[in-house]
Tab-separated table of C-alpha atoms in Angstrom:
chain	number	residue	atom	x	y	z
H	8	MET	CA	10.770	-5.592	-14.624
H	9	GLY	CA	10.429	-6.905	-11.065
H	10	ILE	CA	7.286	-7.040	-8.940
H	11	LEU	CA	4.180	-4.864	-9.178
H	12	ARG	CA	2.017	-4.673	-6.066
H	13	PHE	CA	-1.510	-3.498	-6.792
H	14	ALA	CA	-4.789	-3.275	-4.913
H	15	THR	CA	-8.361	-3.361	-6.122
H	16	ALA	CA	-10.870	-0.914	-4.675
H	17	GLY	CA	-14.325	0.434	-5.351
H	18	SER	CA	-17.908	0.122	-4.208
H	19	VAL	CA	-19.794	-3.049	-3.288
H	20	ASP	CA	-20.516	-5.469	-6.172
H	21	ASP	CA	-18.430	-3.538	-8.684
H	22	GLY	CA	-16.630	-6.793	-9.535
H	23	LYS	CA	-13.269	-6.564	-7.779
H	24	SER	CA	-12.968	-10.256	-6.914
H	25	THR	CA	-14.291	-11.306	-10.335
H	26	LEU	CA	-11.668	-9.134	-12.024
H	27	ILE	CA	-8.864	-10.763	-10.064
H	28	GLY	CA	-10.290	-14.197	-10.784
H	29	ARG	CA	-10.370	-13.302	-14.484
H	30	LEU	CA	-6.748	-12.131	-14.395
H	31	LEU	CA	-5.703	-15.381	-12.715
H	32	TYR	CA	-7.763	-17.510	-15.096
H	33	ASP	CA	-6.840	-15.846	-18.389
H	34	SER	CA	-3.155	-15.650	-17.452
H	35	LYS	CA	-3.178	-19.435	-16.742
H	36	SER	CA	-2.240	-18.848	-13.084
H	37	ILE	CA	-4.691	-21.257	-11.428
H	38	PHE	CA	-4.560	-25.050	-11.194
H	39	GLU	CA	-7.096	-27.327	-12.823
H	40	ASP	CA	-8.391	-28.573	-9.473
H	41	GLN	CA	-8.960	-24.965	-8.333
H	42	LEU	CA	-10.959	-24.215	-11.472
H	43	ALA	CA	-12.911	-27.463	-11.099
H	44	ALA	CA	-13.817	-26.551	-7.516
H	45	VAL	CA	-15.019	-23.096	-8.610
H	46	GLU	CA	-17.088	-24.567	-11.447
H	47	ARG	CA	-18.614	-27.172	-9.116
H	48	THR	CA	-19.529	-24.591	-6.464
H	49	SER	CA	-20.951	-22.232	-9.076
H	50	ALA	CA	-23.119	-25.014	-10.518
H	51	GLU	CA	-24.365	-25.983	-7.065
H	52	ARG	CA	-25.435	-22.366	-6.530
H	53	GLY	CA	-27.282	-22.339	-9.868
H	54	GLU	CA	-25.019	-19.807	-11.524
H	55	GLU	CA	-24.739	-19.705	-15.311
H	56	TYR	CA	-21.001	-18.993	-15.366
H	57	ALA	CA	-18.075	-20.108	-13.230
H	58	ASP	CA	-17.942	-17.502	-10.463
H	59	LEU	CA	-14.266	-16.502	-10.618
H	60	ALA	CA	-14.718	-14.343	-7.516
H	61	LEU	CA	-14.583	-17.597	-5.530
H	62	LEU	CA	-10.861	-17.733	-6.275
H	63	THR	CA	-10.284	-14.837	-3.870
H	64	ASP	CA	-13.290	-14.887	-1.525
H	65	GLY	CA	-12.013	-17.559	0.865
H	66	LEU	CA	-14.004	-16.866	4.043
H	67	ARG	CA	-17.267	-18.754	4.494
H	68	ALA	CA	-19.120	-15.495	5.174
H	69	GLU	CA	-17.706	-14.031	1.960
H	70	ARG	CA	-18.953	-16.941	-0.114
H	71	GLU	CA	-22.362	-16.975	1.548
H	72	GLN	CA	-22.925	-13.243	1.082
H	73	GLY	CA	-21.061	-12.845	-2.209
H	74	ILE	CA	-18.919	-10.031	-0.812
H	75	THR	CA	-15.315	-9.430	0.203
H	76	ILE	CA	-14.682	-8.846	3.920
H	77	ASP	CA	-10.990	-9.383	4.554
H	78	VAL	CA	-8.033	-8.459	2.340
H	79	ALA	CA	-7.170	-11.406	0.100
H	80	TYR	CA	-3.663	-11.591	-1.347
H	81	ARG	CA	-3.026	-13.464	-4.573
H	82	TYR	CA	0.081	-13.903	-6.686
H	83	PHE	CA	0.658	-14.510	-10.373
H	84	ALA	CA	3.268	-13.815	-13.011
H	85	THR	CA	3.615	-13.245	-16.730
H	86	PRO	CA	6.817	-13.381	-18.785
H	87	ARG	CA	7.196	-9.646	-18.255
H	88	ARG	CA	6.406	-9.135	-14.557
H	89	SER	CA	5.355	-10.715	-11.254
H	90	PHE	CA	2.303	-9.431	-9.433
H	91	VAL	CA	1.071	-9.280	-5.850
H	92	ILE	CA	-2.660	-8.490	-5.686
H	93	ALA	CA	-4.550	-7.191	-2.671
H	94	ASP	CA	-8.298	-7.704	-3.140
H	95	THR	CA	-9.882	-5.216	-0.737
H	96	PRO	CA	-13.530	-5.014	0.407
H	97	GLY	CA	-15.965	-2.392	-0.821
H	98	HIS	CA	-18.303	-2.054	2.188
H	99	LEU	CA	-18.016	1.124	4.235
H	100	GLN	CA	-17.459	-0.767	7.504
H	101	TYR	CA	-14.409	-2.487	5.976
H	102	THR	CA	-12.666	0.715	4.869
H	103	ARG	CA	-9.832	-0.080	7.294
H	104	ASN	CA	-9.184	-3.319	5.366
H	105	MET	CA	-8.963	-1.311	2.150
H	106	VAL	CA	-6.418	1.036	3.754
H	107	THR	CA	-4.364	-1.949	4.875
H	108	GLY	CA	-4.351	-3.508	1.413
H	109	ALA	CA	-3.507	-0.294	-0.455
H	110	SER	CA	-0.847	1.013	1.945
H	111	GLY	CA	1.998	-0.853	0.241
H	112	ALA	CA	0.666	-0.816	-3.322
H	113	ASP	CA	2.416	0.605	-6.373
H	114	LEU	CA	-0.904	0.880	-8.205
H	115	ALA	CA	-4.596	0.843	-7.345
H	116	ILE	CA	-7.475	-0.264	-9.545
H	117	VAL	CA	-10.750	1.458	-8.661
H	118	LEU	CA	-13.649	-0.377	-10.250
H	119	VAL	CA	-16.802	1.468	-11.278
H	120	ASP	CA	-20.017	-0.277	-12.326
H	121	ALA	CA	-20.911	0.996	-15.805
H	122	ARG	CA	-24.619	0.935	-14.881
H	123	LYS	CA	-24.297	2.911	-11.634
H	124	GLY	CA	-21.508	5.372	-12.355
H	125	VAL	CA	-19.206	6.890	-9.737
H	126	LEU	CA	-20.671	6.160	-6.299
H	127	GLU	CA	-19.793	7.552	-2.887
H	128	GLN	CA	-17.602	4.557	-2.026
H	129	SER	CA	-15.831	4.875	-5.387
H	130	ARG	CA	-14.890	8.442	-4.500
H	131	ARG	CA	-13.964	7.422	-0.959
H	132	HIS	CA	-11.558	4.745	-2.156
H	133	ALA	CA	-10.075	7.035	-4.810
H	134	PHE	CA	-9.390	9.653	-2.150
H	135	LEU	CA	-7.847	7.104	0.209
H	136	THR	CA	-5.485	5.847	-2.505
H	137	THR	CA	-4.267	9.411	-3.046
H	138	LEU	CA	-3.983	9.953	0.719
H	139	LEU	CA	-1.840	6.808	0.846
H	140	ARG	CA	0.234	8.205	-2.051
H	141	VAL	CA	-0.334	5.220	-4.329
H	142	PRO	CA	1.548	6.491	-7.408
H	143	HIS	CA	-0.673	5.037	-10.153
H	144	LEU	CA	-4.455	4.870	-10.336
H	145	VAL	CA	-6.469	2.882	-12.882
H	146	VAL	CA	-10.219	3.395	-13.143
H	147	ALA	CA	-11.678	0.180	-14.588
H	148	VAL	CA	-15.231	0.801	-15.815
H	149	ASN	CA	-16.624	-2.709	-15.334
H	150	LYS	CA	-19.735	-4.542	-16.532
H	151	MET	CA	-19.635	-2.899	-19.939
H	152	ASP	CA	-21.478	-5.986	-21.252
H	153	LEU	CA	-24.540	-4.958	-19.218
H	154	VAL	CA	-24.766	-1.572	-20.972
H	155	GLY	CA	-24.237	-2.957	-24.454
H	156	TYR	CA	-20.594	-1.847	-24.555
H	157	ASP	CA	-21.856	1.725	-24.872
H	158	GLU	CA	-19.088	4.241	-25.559
H	159	ALA	CA	-21.194	7.227	-24.484
H	160	GLY	CA	-21.846	5.687	-21.056
H	161	TYR	CA	-18.129	5.017	-20.601
H	162	GLU	CA	-17.261	8.584	-21.567
H	163	ARG	CA	-19.801	9.975	-19.066
H	164	ILE	CA	-18.209	8.019	-16.244
H	165	LYS	CA	-14.751	9.049	-17.407
H	166	ASP	CA	-15.727	12.726	-17.415
H	167	GLU	CA	-17.419	12.467	-14.000
H	168	PHE	CA	-14.413	10.813	-12.392
H	169	THR	CA	-11.969	13.197	-14.051
H	170	ALA	CA	-13.894	16.156	-12.632
H	171	PHE	CA	-13.690	14.626	-9.145
H	172	ALA	CA	-9.991	13.796	-9.600
H	173	THR	CA	-9.111	17.468	-10.098
H	174	ARG	CA	-9.607	17.874	-6.330
H	175	LEU	CA	-7.140	15.087	-5.567
H	176	ASP	CA	-3.388	14.736	-5.914
H	177	ILE	CA	-3.224	11.986	-8.553
H	178	GLY	CA	0.063	11.504	-10.350
H	179	ASP	CA	-0.982	8.979	-13.022
H	180	LEU	CA	-4.622	8.326	-13.975
H	181	THR	CA	-5.706	5.739	-16.566
H	182	PHE	CA	-9.175	4.592	-17.683
H	183	VAL	CA	-9.986	1.145	-19.106
H	184	PRO	CA	-13.495	-0.144	-20.067
H	185	ILE	CA	-13.793	-3.839	-19.170
H	186	SER	CA	-16.089	-6.766	-18.539
H	187	ALA	CA	-14.511	-8.900	-15.838
H	188	LEU	CA	-17.180	-11.584	-16.294
H	189	HIS	CA	-16.451	-12.140	-19.998
H	190	GLY	CA	-12.838	-10.968	-20.067
H	191	ASP	CA	-13.244	-7.952	-22.352
H	192	ASN	CA	-10.096	-5.748	-22.210
H	193	VAL	CA	-8.809	-7.634	-19.165
H	194	VAL	CA	-6.015	-9.717	-20.686
H	195	GLU	CA	-6.784	-9.301	-24.404
H	196	ARG	CA	-8.240	-6.349	-26.302
H	197	SER	CA	-11.993	-6.677	-26.771
H	198	VAL	CA	-13.637	-6.941	-30.196
H	199	ASN	CA	-16.835	-5.670	-28.571
H	200	MET	CA	-15.354	-2.223	-27.961
H	201	PRO	CA	-13.589	-1.209	-31.197
H	202	TRP	CA	-13.972	2.453	-30.180
H	203	TYR	CA	-11.457	1.959	-27.328
H	204	ASP	CA	-7.905	2.394	-28.621
H	205	GLY	CA	-5.994	1.901	-25.351
H	206	PRO	CA	-4.230	-1.202	-24.000
H	207	SER	CA	-5.841	-4.048	-22.109
H	208	LEU	CA	-5.680	-3.889	-18.339
H	209	LEU	CA	-2.985	-6.585	-18.066
H	210	HIS	CA	-0.885	-4.903	-20.753
H	211	HIS	CA	-0.996	-1.678	-18.739
H	212	LEU	CA	-0.054	-3.527	-15.549
H	213	GLU	CA	2.870	-5.181	-17.317
H	214	HIS	CA	4.268	-1.933	-18.688
H	215	VAL	CA	3.528	0.751	-16.093
H	216	HIS	CA	6.820	2.289	-14.951
H	217	ILE	CA	7.299	2.064	-11.184
H	218	VAL	CA	11.074	2.227	-10.641
H	219	SER	CA	11.096	6.019	-10.464
H	220	ASP	CA	8.279	5.966	-7.882
H	221	ARG	CA	10.713	4.863	-5.196
H	222	ASN	CA	12.964	7.401	-3.509
H	223	LEU	CA	16.460	6.625	-4.811
H	224	ILE	CA	17.966	9.903	-3.590
H	225	ASP	CA	17.584	9.980	0.197
H	226	VAL	CA	19.486	7.068	1.762
H	227	ARG	CA	17.416	5.579	4.591
H	228	PHE	CA	18.271	2.256	6.215
H	229	PRO	CA	16.324	1.460	9.409
H	230	VAL	CA	18.231	-1.169	11.371
H	231	GLN	CA	16.081	-4.163	12.200
H	232	TYR	CA	18.543	-6.643	13.688
H	233	VAL	CA	22.230	-6.931	14.588
H	234	ILE	CA	23.761	-10.161	13.271
H	235	ARG	CA	26.617	-11.734	15.266
H	236	PRO	CA	26.961	-15.412	14.182
H	237	HIS	CA	29.902	-16.415	16.470
H	238	LYS	CA	30.289	-19.592	14.437
H	239	SER	CA	33.273	-21.405	15.950
H	240	ASP	CA	34.048	-23.622	12.954
H	241	ASP	CA	34.173	-20.702	10.481
H	242	PRO	CA	37.045	-18.257	11.120
H	243	GLY	CA	35.473	-15.768	8.731
H	244	LEU	CA	32.523	-15.347	11.079
H	245	HIS	CA	34.441	-14.908	14.341
H	246	ASP	CA	34.282	-11.119	14.129
H	247	TYR	CA	31.265	-10.789	11.845
H	248	ARG	CA	28.995	-7.883	12.779
H	249	GLY	CA	26.223	-7.000	10.362
H	250	TYR	CA	23.220	-4.715	10.505
H	251	ALA	CA	20.164	-6.198	8.826
H	252	GLY	CA	17.154	-4.314	7.513
H	253	GLN	CA	15.173	-3.225	4.471
H	254	VAL	CA	16.404	-0.315	2.392
H	255	ALA	CA	13.786	2.427	2.703
H	256	GLY	CA	15.416	4.923	0.364
H	257	GLY	CA	18.466	5.720	-1.748
H	258	VAL	CA	21.182	3.481	-3.142
H	259	LEU	CA	23.922	1.982	-0.953
H	260	ARG	CA	27.277	0.689	-2.219
H	261	PRO	CA	30.476	-0.555	-0.542
H	262	GLY	CA	32.793	2.389	0.047
H	263	ASP	CA	29.943	4.854	0.699
H	264	GLU	CA	30.262	7.148	3.691
H	265	VAL	CA	27.270	6.926	6.018
H	266	VAL	CA	26.167	8.351	9.345
H	267	HIS	CA	24.607	6.494	12.270
H	268	LEU	CA	21.512	8.055	13.808
H	269	GLY	CA	21.248	8.744	16.597
H	270	SER	CA	24.965	8.939	17.649
H	271	GLY	CA	25.893	11.102	14.659
H	272	LEU	CA	29.101	9.085	14.109
H	273	THR	CA	30.229	8.568	10.522
H	274	THR	CA	31.750	5.436	9.007
H	275	THR	CA	32.056	3.600	5.696
H	276	ILE	CA	30.200	0.602	4.257
H	277	THR	CA	32.658	-2.248	3.641
H	278	HIS	CA	30.303	-5.017	2.484
H	279	ILE	CA	26.647	-5.475	1.571
H	280	ASP	CA	25.327	-9.025	2.005
H	281	GLY	CA	22.116	-10.197	0.383
H	282	PRO	CA	20.224	-13.478	0.936
H	283	ASP	CA	22.449	-15.227	-1.611
H	284	GLY	CA	25.764	-13.562	-0.843
H	285	PRO	CA	27.498	-10.198	-1.417
H	286	VAL	CA	25.781	-7.657	-3.680
H	287	PRO	CA	27.357	-4.601	-5.374
H	288	GLU	CA	24.544	-2.240	-4.348
H	289	ALA	CA	21.280	-2.117	-2.437
H	290	PHE	CA	18.142	-0.098	-3.145
H	291	PRO	CA	14.444	-0.142	-2.116
H	292	PRO	CA	12.868	-2.530	-1.281
H	293	MET	CA	15.849	-4.893	-0.912
H	294	SER	CA	16.510	-6.588	2.438
H	295	VAL	CA	20.261	-6.720	3.088
H	296	THR	CA	22.909	-6.753	5.791
H	297	LEU	CA	25.425	-3.905	5.964
H	298	ARG	CA	28.934	-4.310	7.346
H	299	LEU	CA	30.733	-1.141	8.431
H	300	ALA	CA	34.370	-0.147	8.785
H	301	ASP	CA	34.060	0.973	12.420
H	302	ASP	CA	32.562	-0.629	15.515
H	303	ILE	CA	29.667	1.635	16.480
H	304	ASP	CA	26.986	0.911	19.059
H	305	ILE	CA	24.068	0.329	16.659
H	306	SER	CA	20.837	-1.411	17.617
H	307	ARG	CA	17.288	-2.003	16.400
H	308	GLY	CA	15.413	1.232	15.766
H	309	ASP	CA	18.512	3.189	14.731
H	310	MET	CA	18.929	4.467	11.190
H	311	ILE	CA	21.781	4.738	8.711
H	312	ALA	CA	21.773	7.688	6.304
H	313	ARG	CA	24.106	10.020	4.401
H	314	PRO	CA	26.104	12.572	6.448
H	315	ASN	CA	24.728	15.475	4.380
H	316	ASN	CA	21.251	14.068	3.781
H	317	ARG	CA	19.610	13.102	7.048
H	318	PRO	CA	15.974	12.583	7.970
H	319	GLU	CA	14.408	14.958	10.426
H	320	THR	CA	14.808	14.092	14.092
H	321	ALA	CA	11.454	14.832	15.690
H	322	GLN	CA	9.435	14.224	18.821
H	323	ASP	CA	6.482	16.336	17.695
H	324	LEU	CA	4.661	14.964	14.677
H	325	GLU	CA	1.861	16.268	12.495
H	326	ALA	CA	0.059	13.442	10.726
H	327	MET	CA	-3.037	12.319	8.890
H	328	VAL	CA	-4.485	9.264	10.627
H	329	CYS	CA	-7.032	6.663	9.603
H	330	TRP	CA	-8.643	5.185	12.737
H	331	LEU	CA	-8.938	1.397	12.524
H	332	THR	CA	-10.865	0.275	15.608
H	333	ALA	CA	-14.437	0.436	16.884
H	334	ASP	CA	-13.443	-0.332	20.474
H	335	ARG	CA	-12.842	3.318	21.358
H	336	PRO	CA	-12.430	6.562	19.404
H	337	LEU	CA	-9.226	8.517	19.024
H	338	SER	CA	-9.358	11.550	21.283
H	339	PRO	CA	-6.997	14.252	22.582
H	340	ARG	CA	-4.763	13.225	25.525
H	341	MET	CA	-4.962	9.559	24.496
H	342	LYS	CA	-1.786	7.565	25.169
H	343	LEU	CA	-0.647	5.105	22.521
H	344	LEU	CA	2.417	3.376	21.116
H	345	VAL	CA	3.903	4.542	17.822
H	346	LYS	CA	5.594	1.957	15.588
H	347	HIS	CA	7.723	3.807	13.018
H	348	THR	CA	9.978	1.712	10.731
H	349	THR	CA	11.806	-0.523	13.254
H	350	SER	CA	11.404	1.831	16.218
H	351	THR	CA	8.657	1.826	18.854
H	352	ALA	CA	7.948	4.655	21.293
H	353	LYS	CA	5.195	5.869	23.593
H	354	ALA	CA	3.137	8.801	22.345
H	355	LEU	CA	0.473	11.258	23.434
H	356	VAL	CA	-2.214	12.647	21.138
H	357	LYS	CA	-1.791	16.366	21.795
H	358	GLU	CA	-4.567	17.610	19.550
H	359	LEU	CA	-7.102	16.540	16.943
H	360	ARG	CA	-6.829	19.407	14.463
H	361	TYR	CA	-9.742	18.337	12.271
H	362	ARG	CA	-11.746	15.383	11.040
H	363	LEU	CA	-11.881	15.035	7.267
H	364	ASP	CA	-15.069	14.053	5.456
H	365	VAL	CA	-13.590	11.837	2.739
H	366	ASN	CA	-16.703	12.229	0.593
H	367	THR	CA	-16.860	16.031	0.501
H	368	LEU	CA	-13.265	16.754	1.676
H	369	HIS	CA	-14.776	19.119	4.292
H	370	ARG	CA	-12.662	19.712	7.415
H	371	ASP	CA	-14.551	19.574	10.702
H	372	GLU	CA	-12.320	21.532	13.092
H	373	HIS	CA	-14.757	21.067	15.998
H	374	ALA	CA	-14.714	17.256	15.970
H	375	GLY	CA	-14.087	15.673	19.365
H	376	GLY	CA	-12.625	12.396	18.119
H	377	LEU	CA	-12.219	9.885	15.313
H	378	GLU	CA	-14.418	6.814	15.064
H	379	LEU	CA	-13.786	3.620	13.102
H	380	ASN	CA	-12.734	4.309	9.465
H	381	GLU	CA	-12.619	8.081	9.971
H	382	VAL	CA	-9.663	10.189	8.846
H	383	GLY	CA	-8.263	13.265	10.543
H	384	ARG	CA	-5.184	15.349	11.205
H	385	ILE	CA	-3.567	15.011	14.621
H	386	SER	CA	-0.599	16.326	16.554
H	387	LEU	CA	1.510	13.712	18.380
H	388	ARG	CA	4.190	14.015	21.069
H	389	VAL	CA	6.592	11.054	21.163
H	390	THR	CA	8.696	10.193	24.210
H	391	ARG	CA	11.909	9.836	22.228
H	392	PRO	CA	13.118	11.212	18.891
H	393	LEU	CA	12.177	9.443	15.678
H	394	PHE	CA	13.988	9.777	12.346
H	395	VAL	CA	11.241	10.758	9.931
H	396	ASP	CA	10.509	12.144	6.472
H	397	ASP	CA	7.311	13.604	5.133
H	398	TYR	CA	5.104	10.824	3.782
H	399	ALA	CA	4.947	12.581	0.406
H	400	ARG	CA	8.733	12.204	0.146
H	401	ASN	CA	9.119	8.659	1.464
H	402	ARG	CA	6.205	6.309	2.119
H	403	LEU	CA	8.308	4.065	4.369
H	404	THR	CA	9.962	6.598	6.682
H	405	GLY	CA	6.885	8.828	6.584
H	406	ALA	CA	4.422	6.194	7.813
H	407	PHE	CA	3.629	4.725	11.213
H	408	ILE	CA	1.003	2.702	13.022
H	409	LEU	CA	-0.647	3.406	16.368
H	410	ILE	CA	-0.923	0.575	18.885
H	411	ASP	CA	-3.125	0.227	21.964
H	412	GLU	CA	-0.787	-0.406	24.919
H	413	ALA	CA	-3.334	-2.505	26.786
H	414	THR	CA	-4.350	-4.891	23.993
H	415	ASN	CA	-1.375	-4.575	21.621
H	416	ALA	CA	-3.909	-4.096	18.810
H	417	THR	CA	-3.207	-1.820	15.853
H	418	VAL	CA	-5.717	1.022	16.155
H	419	GLY	CA	-4.507	3.608	13.648
H	420	ALA	CA	-2.419	4.161	10.518
H	421	GLY	CA	-0.614	7.477	10.154
H	422	MET	CA	1.113	9.512	7.451
H	423	ILE	CA	3.528	12.229	8.578
H	424	ILE	CA	3.068	15.698	7.123
H	425	GLY	CA	4.840	18.986	7.798
H	426	PRO	CA	5.437	21.334	9.362
H	427	ARG	CA	6.032	19.950	12.831
H	428	SER	CA	4.517	21.603	15.859
H	429	GLY	CA	6.010	22.284	19.274
H	430	ARG	CA	9.556	22.948	18.128
């Protein structure tokens, strides 16, 4: 069933790190010395239980304050599936870290404290996961042990979140009542909540269908590197020319006709080489090397697609942007670099169309800029054409980052939307 990438989100102290620690512990994915260190630290701090959140909170400031600041990545596997977890922070000032962690996720878990209900940051993170087009959303109502495993309280939160979700574009929404501290409904079904007839959280993660979430129709292959070994002692590599990259969409097979963008020349795939040798086909998110029948001038930043199914070639982009820096706000006429797939180009912010209040979804069309963690719609002019799709159609070819030319720091994350302007 492959790999599932998921991110945790939610408000402060809703139990995100504890949930991940519980998943790692109950699935036997931590070593004895790691558990011993957690138990020793917990005892030194006078805590009654082993604080499993310490398994993910690695920074000294995180352990001292009992919060998550940076995105922590953890890995574990069951017989059915492998998992990559992004534990994201809940504080408002670390919203940019949450965006980073959720941007590549197949699924997001938004935790809600059963005592507090749906808070502003819970709604904020739910909106951001839908803005990032995370296909599957799980609302884990945590700390059910602190409300006596009350079904009525769980149903109230479920109804409140469902009412909010009607304003969002959520493809798959699931609710699970849990106690991350005691493990109820995390890996095994809980005897304390006989009224809940759904699966445990891990069972849902193991069985959620993600293959159809990837775009297997539109062939998109951004070229990252041209491979020319020139190995003198291997005659088979004398004339080897391969184009390496990660498949961003569609399915590629030897014998397929493809087009090179931007020359517009067509050719045929002769071989597809994977890390361990030739493969019969390639699909997202495989990293492969293509060999073509014809010698075409192809370099990094170019794209390979189908002759009758090409991405849009655009220099004017409309996009939703999350601003990621406090050093200076995004403003009209600002000059930046755009990094889109494997291509980098200079860009000018033509216009800030509106700033979006992610709590009320109100559009402020008179906003003068975007500050740290704010989201808005902008119009960009790029110095050279990019091969793009709408983000809703392809999360890889529809996304980009904005880079400060002076510092080389990433200052914004963008999602392309249509229609384009200035054409």
